[in-house]
GROMACS .gro file of C-alpha atoms in nm:
model
  226
    1CYS     CA    1  -4.887 -14.673   2.894
    2ARG     CA    2  -5.230 -14.457   2.850
    3ARG     CA    3  -5.304 -14.235   3.196
    4ARG     CA    4  -5.675 -14.322   3.343
    5PRO     CA    5  -5.894 -14.041   3.324
    6VAL     CA    6  -5.930 -13.913   3.685
    7SER     CA    7  -6.269 -13.878   3.828
    8GLY     CA    8  -6.263 -13.692   4.191
    9PRO     CA    9  -6.483 -13.443   4.317
   10ARG     CA   10  -6.293 -13.144   4.169
   11GLU     CA   11  -6.252 -13.301   3.819
   12ARG     CA   12  -6.633 -13.404   3.832
   13ILE     CA   13  -6.719 -13.011   3.943
   14LEU     CA   14  -6.530 -12.879   3.651
   15ARG     CA   15  -6.687 -13.112   3.426
   16ARG     CA   16  -7.030 -12.983   3.507
   17LEU     CA   17  -6.893 -12.629   3.476
   18ARG     CA   18  -6.759 -12.723   3.144
   19ASP     CA   19  -7.041 -12.872   2.991
   20ARG     CA   20  -7.324 -12.643   3.148
   21PRO     CA   21  -7.517 -12.470   2.859
   22ALA     CA   22  -7.380 -12.076   2.806
   23ARG     CA   23  -7.672 -11.836   2.937
   24PRO     CA   24  -7.744 -11.524   2.784
   25ALA     CA   25  -7.624 -11.245   2.947
   26PRO     CA   26  -7.889 -11.043   3.150
   27ALA     CA   27  -8.088 -10.720   3.003
   28LEU     CA   28  -7.960 -10.391   3.156
   29PRO     CA   29  -8.159 -10.202   3.348
   30ASP     CA   30  -8.330  -9.906   3.153
   31ASN     CA   31  -8.197  -9.636   3.364
   32PRO     CA   32  -8.182  -9.274   3.243
   33VAL     CA   33  -7.816  -9.213   3.174
   34ARG     CA   34  -7.701  -8.946   3.477
   35ARG     CA   35  -7.526  -8.672   3.247
   36PHE     CA   36  -7.509  -8.289   3.266
   37GLY     CA   37  -7.549  -8.091   2.932
   38TRP     CA   38  -7.214  -7.906   2.986
   39SER     CA   39  -7.008  -7.781   2.683
   40GLN     CA   40  -6.630  -7.916   2.629
   41GLN     CA   41  -6.511  -7.599   2.798
   42GLU     CA   42  -6.725  -7.630   3.092
   43SER     CA   43  -6.640  -7.994   3.161
   44VAL     CA   44  -6.253  -7.875   3.131
   45ARG     CA   45  -6.344  -7.635   3.346
   46ARG     CA   46  -6.497  -7.861   3.625
   47PHE     CA   47  -6.229  -8.140   3.572
   48THR     CA   48  -5.952  -7.863   3.611
   49ALA     CA   49  -6.099  -7.735   3.924
   50ARG     CA   50  -6.156  -8.088   4.107
   51MET     CA   51  -5.831  -8.200   4.012
   52GLU     CA   52  -5.657  -7.896   4.093
   53ALA     CA   53  -5.838  -7.904   4.467
   54VAL     CA   54  -5.667  -8.231   4.524
   55ARG     CA   55  -5.316  -8.120   4.429
   56GLY     CA   56  -5.332  -8.244   4.063
   57GLU     CA   57  -5.125  -8.024   3.841
   58VAL     CA   58  -5.344  -7.966   3.514
   59HIS     CA   59  -5.228  -7.794   3.167
   60THR     CA   60  -5.410  -7.719   2.886
   61VAL     CA   61  -5.180  -7.806   2.565
   62GLY     CA   62  -5.213  -7.803   2.185
   63THR     CA   63  -5.004  -8.038   1.950
   64ASP     CA   64  -4.687  -7.932   2.080
   65TRP     CA   65  -4.770  -8.109   2.403
   66PRO     CA   66  -4.421  -8.319   2.425
   67ARG     CA   67  -4.234  -8.012   2.452
   68THR     CA   68  -4.470  -7.841   2.726
   69LEU     CA   69  -4.420  -8.162   2.910
   70PHE     CA   70  -4.039  -8.138   2.906
   71ARG     CA   71  -4.032  -7.796   3.019
   72ILE     CA   72  -4.247  -7.906   3.308
   73LEU     CA   73  -4.018  -8.206   3.407
   74ARG     CA   74  -3.703  -8.020   3.346
   75GLY     CA   75  -3.818  -7.724   3.611
   76LYS     CA   76  -3.897  -8.011   3.873
   77GLY     CA   77  -3.544  -8.151   3.809
   78ALA     CA   78  -3.628  -8.481   3.639
   79GLY     CA   79  -3.362  -8.659   3.495
   80ASN     CA   80  -3.559  -8.908   3.275
   81LEU     CA   81  -3.884  -9.011   3.202
   82LEU     CA   82  -4.027  -9.388   3.166
   83TYR     CA   83  -4.285  -9.450   2.889
   84GLY     CA   84  -4.422  -9.705   2.647
   85PRO     CA   85  -4.334  -9.682   2.307
   86ARG     CA   86  -4.565  -9.903   2.136
   87THR     CA   87  -4.848  -9.681   2.198
   88GLU     CA   88  -4.982  -9.409   1.995
   89GLN     CA   89  -4.892  -9.116   2.258
   90GLY     CA   90  -4.556  -9.310   2.318
   91ALA     CA   91  -4.472  -9.257   1.973
   92ALA     CA   92  -4.583  -8.892   1.952
   93LEU     CA   93  -4.388  -8.844   2.266
   94ALA     CA   94  -4.069  -8.959   2.132
   95ALA     CA   95  -4.098  -8.819   1.799
   96ALA     CA   96  -4.115  -8.493   1.944
   97TRP     CA   97  -3.910  -8.497   2.251
   98PRO     CA   98  -3.606  -8.239   2.258
   99GLY     CA   99  -3.373  -8.460   2.447
  100GLY     CA  100  -3.100  -8.293   2.671
  101GLU     CA  101  -3.156  -8.273   3.039
  102VAL     CA  102  -3.460  -8.522   3.044
  103ARG     CA  103  -3.391  -8.861   2.895
  104LEU     CA  104  -3.634  -9.069   2.748
  105THR     CA  105  -3.656  -9.443   2.907
  106PRO     CA  106  -3.897  -9.696   2.682
  107MET     CA  107  -4.022  -9.978   2.889
  108VAL     CA  108  -4.011 -10.263   2.684
  109ASP     CA  109  -3.926 -10.540   2.891
  110PRO     CA  110  -4.134 -10.745   3.122
  111VAL     CA  111  -4.114 -10.567   3.477
  112GLU     CA  112  -3.928 -10.895   3.643
  113SER     CA  113  -3.635 -10.767   3.397
  114CYS     CA  114  -3.631 -10.366   3.442
  115ARG     CA  115  -3.716 -10.362   3.804
  116ASP     CA  116  -3.421 -10.121   3.894
  117ALA     CA  117  -3.502  -9.883   3.605
  118LEU     CA  118  -3.868  -9.885   3.737
  119PHE     CA  119  -3.839  -9.878   4.146
  120ALA     CA  120  -3.509  -9.730   4.174
  121GLU     CA  121  -3.374  -9.495   3.890
  122ALA     CA  122  -3.733  -9.365   3.750
  123ASP     CA  123  -3.780  -9.001   3.807
  124ALA     CA  124  -4.076  -8.969   3.611
  125ALA     CA  125  -4.350  -9.201   3.395
  126PHE     CA  126  -4.582  -9.088   3.111
  127THR     CA  127  -4.918  -9.255   3.020
  128GLY     CA  128  -5.216  -9.184   2.793
  129CYS     CA  129  -5.569  -9.238   2.993
  130ARG     CA  130  -5.928  -9.366   2.875
  131GLY     CA  131  -6.088  -9.045   2.952
  132ALA     CA  132  -6.173  -8.866   3.251
  133VAL     CA  133  -6.502  -8.751   3.467
  134ALA     CA  134  -6.567  -8.366   3.500
  135GLU     CA  135  -6.791  -8.416   3.802
  136THR     CA  136  -6.506  -8.573   4.032
  137GLY     CA  137  -6.229  -8.458   3.852
  138SER     CA  138  -6.114  -8.842   3.797
  139LEU     CA  139  -5.909  -8.992   3.528
  140VAL     CA  140  -5.957  -9.326   3.407
  141LEU     CA  141  -5.665  -9.536   3.277
  142TRP     CA  142  -5.711  -9.903   3.162
  143PRO     CA  143  -5.357 -10.048   3.169
  144THR     CA  144  -5.193 -10.243   2.885
  145PRO     CA  145  -4.914 -10.477   2.826
  146GLU     CA  146  -4.778 -10.194   2.665
  147GLU     CA  147  -4.846  -9.935   2.952
  148PRO     CA  148  -4.861 -10.142   3.258
  149ARG     CA  149  -5.000 -10.066   3.592
  150LEU     CA  150  -4.693 -10.005   3.774
  151LEU     CA  151  -4.612  -9.699   3.531
  152SER     CA  152  -4.859  -9.512   3.713
  153LEU     CA  153  -4.777  -9.651   4.047
  154VAL     CA  154  -4.423  -9.642   4.116
  155PRO     CA  155  -4.235  -9.342   3.979
  156PRO     CA  156  -4.260  -9.028   4.200
  157VAL     CA  157  -4.432  -8.824   3.925
  158HIS     CA  158  -4.695  -8.962   3.694
  159ALA     CA  159  -4.765  -8.752   3.374
  160VAL     CA  160  -5.088  -8.824   3.184
  161LEU     CA  161  -5.231  -8.710   2.827
  162LEU     CA  162  -5.612  -8.652   2.824
  163ASP     CA  163  -5.797  -8.553   2.507
  164ALA     CA  164  -6.051  -8.304   2.613
  165ALA     CA  165  -6.320  -8.442   2.398
  166ARG     CA  166  -6.287  -8.765   2.610
  167ILE     CA  167  -6.382  -8.579   2.935
  168ARG     CA  168  -6.731  -8.699   3.035
  169SER     CA  169  -6.975  -8.502   3.247
  170SER     CA  170  -7.021  -8.824   3.518
  171PHE     CA  171  -6.903  -9.173   3.548
  172HIS     CA  172  -7.239  -9.299   3.446
  173GLU     CA  173  -7.221  -9.126   3.156
  174LEU     CA  174  -6.870  -9.260   3.048
  175LEU     CA  175  -6.968  -9.631   3.115
  176VAL     CA  176  -7.292  -9.598   2.912
  177GLU     CA  177  -7.111  -9.388   2.613
  178GLU     CA  178  -6.809  -9.595   2.621
  179ASP     CA  179  -7.006  -9.925   2.626
  180TRP     CA  180  -6.825 -10.085   2.932
  181ALA     CA  181  -7.081 -10.364   2.997
  182GLY     CA  182  -7.123 -10.444   2.626
  183GLY     CA  183  -6.779 -10.439   2.469
  184GLY     CA  184  -6.573 -10.580   2.758
  185MET     CA  185  -6.342 -10.454   3.061
  186PRO     CA  186  -5.989 -10.501   3.128
  187THR     CA  187  -5.910 -10.676   3.452
  188ASN     CA  188  -5.799 -10.364   3.593
  189ALA     CA  189  -5.964 -10.063   3.565
  190LEU     CA  190  -5.826  -9.739   3.745
  191LEU     CA  191  -5.968  -9.417   3.868
  192ILE     CA  192  -5.714  -9.158   3.953
  193SER     CA  193  -5.824  -8.818   4.161
  194GLY     CA  194  -5.499  -8.666   4.198
  195PRO     CA  195  -5.156  -8.778   4.340
  196SER     CA  196  -5.107  -9.051   4.614
  197LYS     CA  197  -5.234  -8.972   4.950
  198SER     CA  198  -5.275  -9.101   5.300
  199ALA     CA  199  -5.330  -8.930   5.650
  200ASP     CA  200  -5.249  -9.097   5.972
  201ILE     CA  201  -5.465  -9.137   6.304
  202GLU     CA  202  -5.431  -8.740   6.372
  203GLN     CA  203  -5.531  -8.662   5.981
  204THR     CA  204  -5.159  -8.557   5.887
  205LEU     CA  205  -5.178  -8.566   5.513
  206ALA     CA  206  -4.877  -8.722   5.316
  207TYR     CA  207  -4.827  -8.737   4.970
  208GLY     CA  208  -4.647  -9.034   4.790
  209VAL     CA  209  -4.718  -9.296   5.034
  210HIS     CA  210  -4.887  -9.561   4.817
  211GLY     CA  211  -4.763  -9.396   4.483
  212PRO     CA  212  -4.671  -9.090   4.279
  213LYS     CA  213  -4.662  -8.770   4.489
  214GLU     CA  214  -4.708  -8.546   4.200
  215LEU     CA  215  -4.959  -8.610   3.892
  216ILE     CA  216  -4.941  -8.383   3.610
  217VAL     CA  217  -5.228  -8.384   3.351
  218LEU     CA  218  -5.219  -8.240   2.996
  219ILE     CA  219  -5.539  -8.162   2.871
  220ARG     CA  220  -5.491  -8.161   2.470
  221ARG     CA  221  -5.726  -7.946   2.305
  222ASP     CA  222  -5.718  -7.864   1.908
  223ASP     CA  223  -5.752  -7.495   1.991
  224ALA     CA  224  -5.512  -7.435   2.252
  225GLY     CA  225  -5.224  -7.224   2.163
  226GLU     CA  226  -4.864  -7.341   2.257
   0.00000   0.00000   0.00000
């Protein structure tokens, strides 16, 4: 038998929304871009100073950055590193990883099927990033299915690879240069300024309460020595 169409209030509202003609996107205000005329070297310096001021750990690296990260994590006593193997930076990490004391753990399954590896077993996690803001010392991440949000949230140590050329002087400059308004945004964009921290009513600061207690930023520069 054929089902009769439902014509309740909810269906009538949804029908009107579907039938409504599309409207053109409103024109963006013609505001001057808020930016500073800093060189790449100065942007790196300012970003580093602000990130380190909030207890972030910053290292300038070159093409051999996976080995640098290996040495850093080995020094911290980490036994494993969780990463997304289907990303460009994940593939580069695996190709040059020394192995040994710090084991690479690829995250390829849905979160529901790898909760133990993520919540109970991971010592550290690695991600790339969209860019950074020198003025505030903030990293910009756009999580993807290949590098889900939980990689930057759950393990106690979060390591991030940042291309020095993608450090913008201000957040406004980043929005305009990367065309966030016209190019479309993800459902979840993250600004990260240092490791997770919180304070109680007496202003006693604690790290790692709502996320990683350590943040390692590897700033890759082509002219950096190893």
